[in-house]
mmCIF file of C-alpha atoms in Angstrom:
data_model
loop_
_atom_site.group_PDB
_atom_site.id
_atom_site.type_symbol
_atom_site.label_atom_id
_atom_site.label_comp_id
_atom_site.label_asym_id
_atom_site.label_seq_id
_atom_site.Cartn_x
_atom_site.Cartn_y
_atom_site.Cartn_z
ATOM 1 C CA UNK A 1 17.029 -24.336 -21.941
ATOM 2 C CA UNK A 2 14.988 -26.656 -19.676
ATOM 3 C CA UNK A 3 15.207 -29.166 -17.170
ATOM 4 C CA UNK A 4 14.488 -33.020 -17.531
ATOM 5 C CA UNK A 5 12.939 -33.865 -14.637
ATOM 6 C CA UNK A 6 14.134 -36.805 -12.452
ATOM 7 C CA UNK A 7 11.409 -39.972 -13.109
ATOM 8 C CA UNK A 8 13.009 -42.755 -10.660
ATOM 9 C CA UNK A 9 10.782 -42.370 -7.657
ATOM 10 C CA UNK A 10 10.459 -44.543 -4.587
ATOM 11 C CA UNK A 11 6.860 -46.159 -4.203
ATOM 12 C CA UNK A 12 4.846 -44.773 -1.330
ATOM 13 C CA UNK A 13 3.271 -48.468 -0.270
ATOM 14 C CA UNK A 14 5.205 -48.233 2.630
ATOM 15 C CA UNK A 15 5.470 -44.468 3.561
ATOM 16 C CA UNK A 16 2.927 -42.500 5.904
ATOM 17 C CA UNK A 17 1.943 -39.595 3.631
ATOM 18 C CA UNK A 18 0.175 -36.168 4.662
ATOM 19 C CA UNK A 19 -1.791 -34.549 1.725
ATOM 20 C CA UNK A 20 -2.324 -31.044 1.263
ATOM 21 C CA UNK A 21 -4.418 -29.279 -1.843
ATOM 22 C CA UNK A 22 -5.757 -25.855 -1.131
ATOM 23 C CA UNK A 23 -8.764 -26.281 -3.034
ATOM 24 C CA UNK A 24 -10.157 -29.161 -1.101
ATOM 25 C CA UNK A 25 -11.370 -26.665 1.782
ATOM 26 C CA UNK A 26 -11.785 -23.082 3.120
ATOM 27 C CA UNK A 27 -11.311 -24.556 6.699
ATOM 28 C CA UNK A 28 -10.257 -26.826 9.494
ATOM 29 C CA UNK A 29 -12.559 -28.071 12.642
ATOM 30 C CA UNK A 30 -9.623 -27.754 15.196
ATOM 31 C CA UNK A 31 -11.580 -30.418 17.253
ATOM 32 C CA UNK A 32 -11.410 -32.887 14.511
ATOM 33 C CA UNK A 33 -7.549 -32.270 12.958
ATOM 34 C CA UNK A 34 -6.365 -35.533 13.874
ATOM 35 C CA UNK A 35 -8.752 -36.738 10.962
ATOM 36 C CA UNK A 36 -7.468 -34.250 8.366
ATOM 37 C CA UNK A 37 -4.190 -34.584 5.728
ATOM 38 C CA UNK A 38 -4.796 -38.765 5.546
ATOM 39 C CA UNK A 39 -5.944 -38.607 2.113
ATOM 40 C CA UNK A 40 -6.720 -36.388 -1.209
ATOM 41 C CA UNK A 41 -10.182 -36.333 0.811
ATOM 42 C CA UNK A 42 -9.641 -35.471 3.613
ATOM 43 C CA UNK A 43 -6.268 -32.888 2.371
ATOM 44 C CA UNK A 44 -5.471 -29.943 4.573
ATOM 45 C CA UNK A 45 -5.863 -27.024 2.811
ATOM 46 C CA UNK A 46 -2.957 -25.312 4.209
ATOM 47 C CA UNK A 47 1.224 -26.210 4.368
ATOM 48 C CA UNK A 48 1.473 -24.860 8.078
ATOM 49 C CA UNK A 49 -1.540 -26.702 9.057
ATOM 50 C CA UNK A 50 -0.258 -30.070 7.776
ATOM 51 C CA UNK A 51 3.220 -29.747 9.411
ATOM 52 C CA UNK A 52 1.712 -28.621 12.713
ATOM 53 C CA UNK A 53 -0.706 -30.822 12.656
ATOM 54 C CA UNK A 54 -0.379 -33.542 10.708
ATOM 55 C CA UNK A 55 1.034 -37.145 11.468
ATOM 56 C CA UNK A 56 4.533 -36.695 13.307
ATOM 57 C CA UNK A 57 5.928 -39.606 11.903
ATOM 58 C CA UNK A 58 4.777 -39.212 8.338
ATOM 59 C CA UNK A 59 7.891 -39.702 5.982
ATOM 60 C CA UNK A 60 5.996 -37.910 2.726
ATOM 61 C CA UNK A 61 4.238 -35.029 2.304
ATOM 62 C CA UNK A 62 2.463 -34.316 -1.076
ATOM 63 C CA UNK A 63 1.268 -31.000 -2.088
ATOM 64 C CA UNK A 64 -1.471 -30.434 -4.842
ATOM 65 C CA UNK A 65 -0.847 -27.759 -7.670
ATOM 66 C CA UNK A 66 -1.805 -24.185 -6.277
ATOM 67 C CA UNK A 67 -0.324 -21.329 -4.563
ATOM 68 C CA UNK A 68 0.431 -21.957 -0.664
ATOM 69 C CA UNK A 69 0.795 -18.249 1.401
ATOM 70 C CA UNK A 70 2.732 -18.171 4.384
ATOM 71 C CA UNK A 71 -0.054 -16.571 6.109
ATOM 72 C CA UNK A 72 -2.656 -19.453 5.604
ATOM 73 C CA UNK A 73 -3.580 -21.628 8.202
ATOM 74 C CA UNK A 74 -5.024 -21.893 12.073
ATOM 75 C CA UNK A 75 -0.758 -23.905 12.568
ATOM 76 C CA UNK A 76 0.304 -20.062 11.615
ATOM 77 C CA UNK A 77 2.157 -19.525 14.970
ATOM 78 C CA UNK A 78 5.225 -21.936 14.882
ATOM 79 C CA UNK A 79 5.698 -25.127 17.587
ATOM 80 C CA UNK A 80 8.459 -22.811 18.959
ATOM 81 C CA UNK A 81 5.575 -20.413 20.123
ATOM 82 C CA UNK A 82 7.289 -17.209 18.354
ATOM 83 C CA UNK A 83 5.796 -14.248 17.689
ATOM 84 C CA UNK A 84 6.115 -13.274 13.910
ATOM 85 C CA UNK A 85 8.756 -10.779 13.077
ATOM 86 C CA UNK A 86 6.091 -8.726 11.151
ATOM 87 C CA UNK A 87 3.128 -9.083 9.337
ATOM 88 C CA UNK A 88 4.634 -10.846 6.386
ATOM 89 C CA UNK A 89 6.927 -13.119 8.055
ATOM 90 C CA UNK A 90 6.069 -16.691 9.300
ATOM 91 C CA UNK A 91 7.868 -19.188 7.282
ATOM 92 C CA UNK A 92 6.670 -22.795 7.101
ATOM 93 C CA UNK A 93 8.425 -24.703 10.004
ATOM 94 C CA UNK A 94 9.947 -28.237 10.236
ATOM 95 C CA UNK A 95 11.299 -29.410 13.144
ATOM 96 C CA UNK A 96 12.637 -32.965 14.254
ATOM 97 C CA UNK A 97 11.323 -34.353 11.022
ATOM 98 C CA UNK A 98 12.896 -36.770 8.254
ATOM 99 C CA UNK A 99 10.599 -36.002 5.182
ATOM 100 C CA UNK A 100 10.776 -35.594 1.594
ATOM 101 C CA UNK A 101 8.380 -32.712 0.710
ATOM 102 C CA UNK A 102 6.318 -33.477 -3.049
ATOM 103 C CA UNK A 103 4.772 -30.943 -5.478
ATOM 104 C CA UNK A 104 2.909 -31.616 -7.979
ATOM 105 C CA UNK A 105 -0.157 -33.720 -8.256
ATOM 106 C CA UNK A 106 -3.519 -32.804 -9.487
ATOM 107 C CA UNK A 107 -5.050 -34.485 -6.117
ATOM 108 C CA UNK A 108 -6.076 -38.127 -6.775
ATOM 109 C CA UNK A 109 -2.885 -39.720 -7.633
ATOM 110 C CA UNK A 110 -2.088 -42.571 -5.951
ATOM 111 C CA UNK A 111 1.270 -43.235 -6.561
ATOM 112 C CA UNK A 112 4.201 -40.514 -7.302
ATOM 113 C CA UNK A 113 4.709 -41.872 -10.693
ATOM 114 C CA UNK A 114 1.281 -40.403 -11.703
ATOM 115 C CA UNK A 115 2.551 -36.657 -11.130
ATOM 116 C CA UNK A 116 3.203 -34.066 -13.324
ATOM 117 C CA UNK A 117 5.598 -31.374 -12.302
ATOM 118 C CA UNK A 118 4.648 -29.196 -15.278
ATOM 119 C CA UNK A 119 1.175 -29.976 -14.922
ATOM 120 C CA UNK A 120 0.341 -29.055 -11.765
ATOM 121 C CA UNK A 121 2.980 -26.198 -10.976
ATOM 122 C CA UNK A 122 2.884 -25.916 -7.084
ATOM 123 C CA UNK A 123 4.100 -22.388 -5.265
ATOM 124 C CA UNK A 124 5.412 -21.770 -2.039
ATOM 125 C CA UNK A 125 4.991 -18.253 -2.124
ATOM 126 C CA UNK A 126 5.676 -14.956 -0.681
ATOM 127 C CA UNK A 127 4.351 -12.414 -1.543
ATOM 128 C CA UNK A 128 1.294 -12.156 1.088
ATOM 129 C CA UNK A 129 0.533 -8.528 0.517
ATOM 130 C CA UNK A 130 -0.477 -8.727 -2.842
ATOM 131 C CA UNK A 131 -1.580 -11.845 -2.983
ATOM 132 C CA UNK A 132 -5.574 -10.237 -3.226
ATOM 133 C CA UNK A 133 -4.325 -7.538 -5.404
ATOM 134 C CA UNK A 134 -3.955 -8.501 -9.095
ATOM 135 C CA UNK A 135 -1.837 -7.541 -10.873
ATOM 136 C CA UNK A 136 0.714 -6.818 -7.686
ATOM 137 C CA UNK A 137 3.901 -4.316 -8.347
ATOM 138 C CA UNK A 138 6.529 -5.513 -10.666
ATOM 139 C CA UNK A 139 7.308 -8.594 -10.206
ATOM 140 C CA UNK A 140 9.572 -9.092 -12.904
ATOM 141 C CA UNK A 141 11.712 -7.092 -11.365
ATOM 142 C CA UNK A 142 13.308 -8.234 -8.057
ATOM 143 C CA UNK A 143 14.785 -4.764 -7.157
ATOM 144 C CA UNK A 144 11.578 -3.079 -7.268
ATOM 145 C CA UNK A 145 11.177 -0.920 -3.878
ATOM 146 C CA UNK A 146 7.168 -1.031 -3.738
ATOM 147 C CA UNK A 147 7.344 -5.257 -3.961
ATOM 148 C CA UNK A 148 7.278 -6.024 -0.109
ATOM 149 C CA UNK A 149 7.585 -9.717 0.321
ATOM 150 C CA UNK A 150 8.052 -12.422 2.800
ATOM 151 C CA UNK A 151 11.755 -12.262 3.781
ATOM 152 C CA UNK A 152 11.897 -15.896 4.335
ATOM 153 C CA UNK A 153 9.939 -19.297 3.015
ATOM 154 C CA UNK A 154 10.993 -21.992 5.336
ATOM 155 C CA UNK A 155 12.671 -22.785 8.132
ATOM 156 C CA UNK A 156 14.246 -26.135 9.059
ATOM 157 C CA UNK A 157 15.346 -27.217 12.560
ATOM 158 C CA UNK A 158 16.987 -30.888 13.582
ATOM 159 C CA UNK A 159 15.767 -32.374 10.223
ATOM 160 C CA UNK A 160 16.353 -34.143 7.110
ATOM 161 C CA UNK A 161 14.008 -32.702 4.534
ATOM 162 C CA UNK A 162 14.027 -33.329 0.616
ATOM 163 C CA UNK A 163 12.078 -31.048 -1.442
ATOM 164 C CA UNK A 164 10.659 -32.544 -5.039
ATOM 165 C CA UNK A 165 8.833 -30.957 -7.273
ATOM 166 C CA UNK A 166 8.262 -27.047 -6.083
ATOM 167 C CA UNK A 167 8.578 -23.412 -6.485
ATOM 168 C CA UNK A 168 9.752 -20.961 -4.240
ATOM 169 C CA UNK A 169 9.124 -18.046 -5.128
ATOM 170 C CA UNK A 170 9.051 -13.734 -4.054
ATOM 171 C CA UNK A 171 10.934 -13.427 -1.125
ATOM 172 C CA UNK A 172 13.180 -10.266 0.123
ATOM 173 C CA UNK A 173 15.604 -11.236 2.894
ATOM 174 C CA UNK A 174 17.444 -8.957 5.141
ATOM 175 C CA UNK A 175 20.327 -6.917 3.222
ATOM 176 C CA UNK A 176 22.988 -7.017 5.909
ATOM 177 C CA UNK A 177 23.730 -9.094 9.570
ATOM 178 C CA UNK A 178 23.676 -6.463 11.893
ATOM 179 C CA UNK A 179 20.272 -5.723 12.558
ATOM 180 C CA UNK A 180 17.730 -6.606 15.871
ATOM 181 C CA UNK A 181 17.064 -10.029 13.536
ATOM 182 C CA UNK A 182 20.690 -10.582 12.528
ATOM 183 C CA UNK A 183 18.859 -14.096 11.240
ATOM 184 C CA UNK A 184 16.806 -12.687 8.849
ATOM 185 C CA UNK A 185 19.782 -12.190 6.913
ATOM 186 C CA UNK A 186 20.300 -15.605 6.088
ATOM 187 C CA UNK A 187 18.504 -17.772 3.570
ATOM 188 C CA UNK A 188 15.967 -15.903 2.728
ATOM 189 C CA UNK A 189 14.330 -19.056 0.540
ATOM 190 C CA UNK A 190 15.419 -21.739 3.170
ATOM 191 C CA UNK A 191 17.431 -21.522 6.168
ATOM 192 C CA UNK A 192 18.219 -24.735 8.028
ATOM 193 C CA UNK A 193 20.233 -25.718 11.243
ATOM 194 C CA UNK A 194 21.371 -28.882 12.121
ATOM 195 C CA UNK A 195 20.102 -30.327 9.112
ATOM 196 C CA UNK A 196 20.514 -31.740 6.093
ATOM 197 C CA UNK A 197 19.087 -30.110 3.069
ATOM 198 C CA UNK A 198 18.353 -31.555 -0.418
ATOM 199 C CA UNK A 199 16.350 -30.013 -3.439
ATOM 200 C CA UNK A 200 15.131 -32.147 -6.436
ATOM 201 C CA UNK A 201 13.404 -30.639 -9.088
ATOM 202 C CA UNK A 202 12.828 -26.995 -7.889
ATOM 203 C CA UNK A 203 12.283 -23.630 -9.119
ATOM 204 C CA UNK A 204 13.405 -20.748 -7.039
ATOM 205 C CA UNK A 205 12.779 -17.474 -8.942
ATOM 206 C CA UNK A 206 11.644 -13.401 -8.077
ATOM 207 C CA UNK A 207 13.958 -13.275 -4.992
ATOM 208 C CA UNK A 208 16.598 -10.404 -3.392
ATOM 209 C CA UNK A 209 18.747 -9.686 -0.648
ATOM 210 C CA UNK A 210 20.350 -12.269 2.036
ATOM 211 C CA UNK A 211 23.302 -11.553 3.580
ATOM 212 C CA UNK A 212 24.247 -15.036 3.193
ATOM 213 C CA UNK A 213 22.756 -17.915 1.196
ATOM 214 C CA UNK A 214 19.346 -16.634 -0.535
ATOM 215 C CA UNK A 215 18.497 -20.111 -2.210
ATOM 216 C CA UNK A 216 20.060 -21.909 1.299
ATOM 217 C CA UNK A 217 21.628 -20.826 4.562
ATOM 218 C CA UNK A 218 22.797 -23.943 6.714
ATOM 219 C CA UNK A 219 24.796 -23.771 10.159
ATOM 220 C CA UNK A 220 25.762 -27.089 11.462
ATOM 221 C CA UNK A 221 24.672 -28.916 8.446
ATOM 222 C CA UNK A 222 24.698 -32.980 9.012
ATOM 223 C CA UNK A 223 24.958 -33.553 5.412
ATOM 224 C CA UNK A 224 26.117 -31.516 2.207
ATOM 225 C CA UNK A 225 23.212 -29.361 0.923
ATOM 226 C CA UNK A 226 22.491 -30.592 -1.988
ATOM 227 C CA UNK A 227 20.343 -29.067 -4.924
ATOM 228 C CA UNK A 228 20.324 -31.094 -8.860
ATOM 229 C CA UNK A 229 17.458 -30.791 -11.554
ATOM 230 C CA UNK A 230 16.264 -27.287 -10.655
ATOM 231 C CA UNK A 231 15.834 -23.777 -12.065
ATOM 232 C CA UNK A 232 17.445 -20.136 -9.665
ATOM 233 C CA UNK A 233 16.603 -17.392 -11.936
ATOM 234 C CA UNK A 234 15.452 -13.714 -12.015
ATOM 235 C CA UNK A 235 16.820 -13.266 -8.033
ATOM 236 C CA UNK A 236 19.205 -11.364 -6.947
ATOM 237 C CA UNK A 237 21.208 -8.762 -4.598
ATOM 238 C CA UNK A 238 22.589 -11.643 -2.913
ATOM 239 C CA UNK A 239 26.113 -11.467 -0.824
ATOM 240 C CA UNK A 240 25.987 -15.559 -2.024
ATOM 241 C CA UNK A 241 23.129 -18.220 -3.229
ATOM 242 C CA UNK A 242 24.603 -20.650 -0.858
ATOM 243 C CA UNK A 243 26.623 -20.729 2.315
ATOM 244 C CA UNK A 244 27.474 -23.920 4.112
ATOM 245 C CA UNK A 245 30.248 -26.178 4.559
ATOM 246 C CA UNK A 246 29.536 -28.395 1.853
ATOM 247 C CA UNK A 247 27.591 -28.177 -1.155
ATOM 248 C CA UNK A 248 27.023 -30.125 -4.481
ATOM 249 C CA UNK A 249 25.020 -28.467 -7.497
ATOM 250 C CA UNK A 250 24.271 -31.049 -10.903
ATOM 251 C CA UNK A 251 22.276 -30.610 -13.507
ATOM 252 C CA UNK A 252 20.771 -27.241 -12.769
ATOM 253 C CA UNK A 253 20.604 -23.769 -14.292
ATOM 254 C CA UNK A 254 21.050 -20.290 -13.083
ATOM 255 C CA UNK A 255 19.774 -17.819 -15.579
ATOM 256 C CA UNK A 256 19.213 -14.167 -15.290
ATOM 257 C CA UNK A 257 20.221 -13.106 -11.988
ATOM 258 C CA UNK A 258 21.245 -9.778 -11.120
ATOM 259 C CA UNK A 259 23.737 -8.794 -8.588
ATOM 260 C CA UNK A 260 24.501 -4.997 -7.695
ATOM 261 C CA UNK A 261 26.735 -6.401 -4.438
ATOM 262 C CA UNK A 262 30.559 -5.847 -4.730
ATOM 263 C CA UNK A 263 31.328 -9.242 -3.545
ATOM 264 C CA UNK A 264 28.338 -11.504 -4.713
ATOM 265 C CA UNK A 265 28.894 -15.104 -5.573
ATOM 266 C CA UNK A 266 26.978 -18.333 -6.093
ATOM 267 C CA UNK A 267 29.005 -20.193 -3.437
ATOM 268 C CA UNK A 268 29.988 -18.259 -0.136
ATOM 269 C CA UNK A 269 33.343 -18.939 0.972
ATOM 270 C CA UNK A 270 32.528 -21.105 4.025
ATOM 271 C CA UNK A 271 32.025 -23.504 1.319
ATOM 272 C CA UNK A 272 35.225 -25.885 1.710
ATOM 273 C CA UNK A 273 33.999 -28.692 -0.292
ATOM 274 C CA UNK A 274 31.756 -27.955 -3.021
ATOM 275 C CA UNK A 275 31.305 -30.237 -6.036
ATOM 276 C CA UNK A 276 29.443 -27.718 -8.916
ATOM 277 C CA UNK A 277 28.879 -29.804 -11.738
ATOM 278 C CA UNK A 278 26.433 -30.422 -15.462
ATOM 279 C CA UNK A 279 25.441 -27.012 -14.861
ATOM 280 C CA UNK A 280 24.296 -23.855 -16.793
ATOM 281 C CA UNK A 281 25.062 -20.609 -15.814
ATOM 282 C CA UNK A 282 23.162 -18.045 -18.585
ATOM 283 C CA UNK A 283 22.670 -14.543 -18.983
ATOM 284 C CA UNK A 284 23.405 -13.641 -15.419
ATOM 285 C CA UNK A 285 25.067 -9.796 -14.151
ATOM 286 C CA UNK A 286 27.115 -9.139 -11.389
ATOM 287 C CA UNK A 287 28.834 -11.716 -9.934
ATOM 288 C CA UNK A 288 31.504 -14.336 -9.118
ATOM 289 C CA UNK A 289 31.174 -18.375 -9.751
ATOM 290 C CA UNK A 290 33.677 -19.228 -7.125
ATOM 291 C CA UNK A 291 33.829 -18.613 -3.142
ATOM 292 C CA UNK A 292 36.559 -17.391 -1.569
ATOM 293 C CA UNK A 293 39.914 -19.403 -2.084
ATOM 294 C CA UNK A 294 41.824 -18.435 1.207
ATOM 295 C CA UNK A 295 40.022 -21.491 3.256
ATOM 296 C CA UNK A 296 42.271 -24.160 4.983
ATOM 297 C CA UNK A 297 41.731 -27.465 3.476
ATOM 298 C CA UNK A 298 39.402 -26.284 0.845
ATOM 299 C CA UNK A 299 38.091 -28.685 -1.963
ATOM 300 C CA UNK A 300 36.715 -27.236 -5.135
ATOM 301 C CA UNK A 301 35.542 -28.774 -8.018
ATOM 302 C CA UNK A 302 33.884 -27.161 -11.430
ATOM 303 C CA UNK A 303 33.259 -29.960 -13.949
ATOM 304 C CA UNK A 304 30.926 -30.273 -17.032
ATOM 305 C CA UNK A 305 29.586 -26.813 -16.988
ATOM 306 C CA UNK A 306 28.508 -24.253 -19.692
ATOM 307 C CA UNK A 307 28.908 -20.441 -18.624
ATOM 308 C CA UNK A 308 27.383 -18.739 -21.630
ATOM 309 C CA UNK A 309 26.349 -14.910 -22.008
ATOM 310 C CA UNK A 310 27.029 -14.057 -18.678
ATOM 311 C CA UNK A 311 28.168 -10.332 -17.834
ATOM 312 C CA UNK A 312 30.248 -10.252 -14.756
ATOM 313 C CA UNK A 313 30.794 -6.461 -14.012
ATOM 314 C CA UNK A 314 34.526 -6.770 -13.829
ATOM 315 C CA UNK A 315 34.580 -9.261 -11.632
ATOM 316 C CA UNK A 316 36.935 -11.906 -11.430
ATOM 317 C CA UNK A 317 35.815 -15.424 -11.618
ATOM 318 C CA UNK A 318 36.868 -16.561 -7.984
ATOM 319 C CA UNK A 319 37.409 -13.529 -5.550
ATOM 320 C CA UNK A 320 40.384 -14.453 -3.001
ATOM 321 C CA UNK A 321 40.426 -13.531 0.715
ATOM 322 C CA UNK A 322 43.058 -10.933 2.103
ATOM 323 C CA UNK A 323 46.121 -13.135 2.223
ATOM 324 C CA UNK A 324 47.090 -16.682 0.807
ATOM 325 C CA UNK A 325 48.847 -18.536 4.214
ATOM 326 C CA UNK A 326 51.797 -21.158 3.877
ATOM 327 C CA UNK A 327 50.981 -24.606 4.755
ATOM 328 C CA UNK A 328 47.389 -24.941 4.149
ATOM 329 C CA UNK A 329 46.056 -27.444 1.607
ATOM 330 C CA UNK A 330 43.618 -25.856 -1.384
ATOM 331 C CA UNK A 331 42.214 -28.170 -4.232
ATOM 332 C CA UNK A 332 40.821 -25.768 -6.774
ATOM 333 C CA UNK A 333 39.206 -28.232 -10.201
ATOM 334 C CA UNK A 334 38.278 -26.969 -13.360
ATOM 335 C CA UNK A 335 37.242 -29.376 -15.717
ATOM 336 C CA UNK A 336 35.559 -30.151 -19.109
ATOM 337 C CA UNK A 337 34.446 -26.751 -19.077
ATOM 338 C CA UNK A 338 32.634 -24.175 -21.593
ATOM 339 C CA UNK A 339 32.495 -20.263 -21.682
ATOM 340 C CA UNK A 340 31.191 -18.567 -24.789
ATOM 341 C CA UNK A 341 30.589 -14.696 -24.326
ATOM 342 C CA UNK A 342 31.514 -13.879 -21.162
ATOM 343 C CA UNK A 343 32.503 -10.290 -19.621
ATOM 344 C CA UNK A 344 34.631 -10.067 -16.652
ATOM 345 C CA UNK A 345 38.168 -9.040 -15.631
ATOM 346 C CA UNK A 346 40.377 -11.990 -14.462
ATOM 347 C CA UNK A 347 40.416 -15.667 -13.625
ATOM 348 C CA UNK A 348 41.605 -14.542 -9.956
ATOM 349 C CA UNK A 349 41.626 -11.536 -7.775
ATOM 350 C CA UNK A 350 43.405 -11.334 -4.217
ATOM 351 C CA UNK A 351 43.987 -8.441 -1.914
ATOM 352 C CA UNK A 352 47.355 -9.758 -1.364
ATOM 353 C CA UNK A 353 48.746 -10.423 -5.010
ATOM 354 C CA UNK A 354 52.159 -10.922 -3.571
ATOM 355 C CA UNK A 355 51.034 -14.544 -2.474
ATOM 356 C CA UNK A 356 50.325 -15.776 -5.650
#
């Protein structure tokens, strides 16, 4: 199973583009920055150096093929002036921005019709430990104690960002809420506020634990996160992949992810409209398709999608809250849907089966 990858792109004649390509340079002249990230030439070699420094009002950023550390970079402390949780924890930072974020050029294309995703695979990555040590732990396997990654890729403030074209990948979020960084339990891959969120042609894979929304967190959202064309796979330990208000999924695939939570799902269930649609879901353990169906004027649609070979643990393919209440409007849509081989227990579970 694959993904066709989206070819209608808008031309860039008119956009104000920052480039970035790790292997154009080891370093920046601080006194000269303003000149850097205008062209493949003149690239900035790092992601944090190109949105702290490069050209507020660019609309495009594109990315050449390599692997982009969160640790790379003289922009390394964010505009916000934080100090980093921990050694391994400075996401990349967008604030007050409306940009659509590319992957995938060799460095000298000229227009975006020239790139090749497959090509020229480019990583956001986290895993800054090991990123001198070859090979690093296990990372195959997400639930492996001695991987210690970043436990968060980006974070997104006031924005509209669009992400085309990349891979997120090795991150370990924060397994519960209640900690000294209650934050860092949400979205572990991206967490946004006051934003609006959409992902085109991505691969998030070799991620575990968020409390809520590993692939996306969003509080306050403007629009509905939105995510078609793209790959989760071998992640897990997640209490959900995605929490916000809204969210609508197409043409994607979620393959081999692992839950060992008691109340995992893909969709958390603050999710009140959600539109899941021309998906796969493949060989995945451990947990539930649908949020939580005890929401007041919830809309939920499944349509179009194939859930093949998946082993639910018992679990029930929507989990219910602790009480249905009278008078509150729930649209819950199956439609045109496949399941071949699955394992689980029921189509519905409640806590309070007397409101059924």
């Amino acid at each position: 199973m694959s993904i066709t990858y989206a070819s209608a792109y808008a031309h860039a004649d008119d956009e104000i583009i920052i480039y970035v390509d790790v292997d154009k340079r080891k370093n920046i002249d601080f006194f000269e920055v303003e000149t850097y990230g205008t062209s493949w030439n003149t690239a900035f070699r790092s992601l944090h150096d190109a949105l702290r420094f490069g050209d507020p009002n660019a609309t495009q950023i594109w990315i050449a093929a390599g692997n982009y550390y969160l640790d790379d970079g003289i922009g390394l402390e964010s505009i916000l002036n934080t100090t980093p949780f921990d050694s391994y924890s400075n996401p990349f930072f967008i604030q007050n921005r409306d940009v659509t974020i590319y992957g995938g050029f060799a460095g000298t294309e000229t227009s975006l019709e020239q790139r090749n995703i497959q090509a020229n695979p480019t990583y956001l990555v986290g895993n800054v430990y090991y990123k001198t040590v070859r090979p690093f732990s296990d990372p195959e396997n997400f639930y492996a104690t001695a991987n210690k990654f970043s436990n968060r890729i980006m974070l997104i403030h006031n924005s509209t960002v669009t992400f085309d074209g990349l891979t997120f990948q090795y991150v370990v979020g924060d397994n519960g809420s209640d900690s000294d960084r209650g934050d860092k339990g949400r979205g572990a891959f991206i967490t946004a506020n006051r934003s609006a969120v959409t992902l085109n042609n991505c691969l998030f894979q070799h991620g575990k634990d968020a409390f809520h929304g590993m692939i996306v967190y969003a509080e306050n959202e403007t629009a509905p996160v939105q995510i078609s064309n793209s790959v989760i796979q071998k992640s897990g330990d997640a209490e959900n992949y995605f929490n916000a208000e809204s969210v609508i999924i197409e043409r994607s695939i979620f393959q081999e992810l692992g839950n060992e939570r008691d109340d995992s799902r893909i969709i958390s269930d603050s999710g009140l409209n959600v539109e899941f649609s021309n998906s796969v879901l493949y060989n995945n353990t451990g947990f539930r398709i649908g949020g939580s169906l005890d929401k007041e004027d919830s809309n939920i649609t499944f349509r179009n999608l194939l859930v093949l070979e998946n082993n639910f643990s018992g679990k029930s393919f929507f989990v219910g809250g602790p009480s249905f209440v009278n008078n509150l409007t729930r649209t819950i849509s199956l439609i045109n849907s496949t399941f071949i081989n699955n394992t689980y227990c029921l189509l519905y579970t409640s806590d309070a089966a007397d409101d059924l």
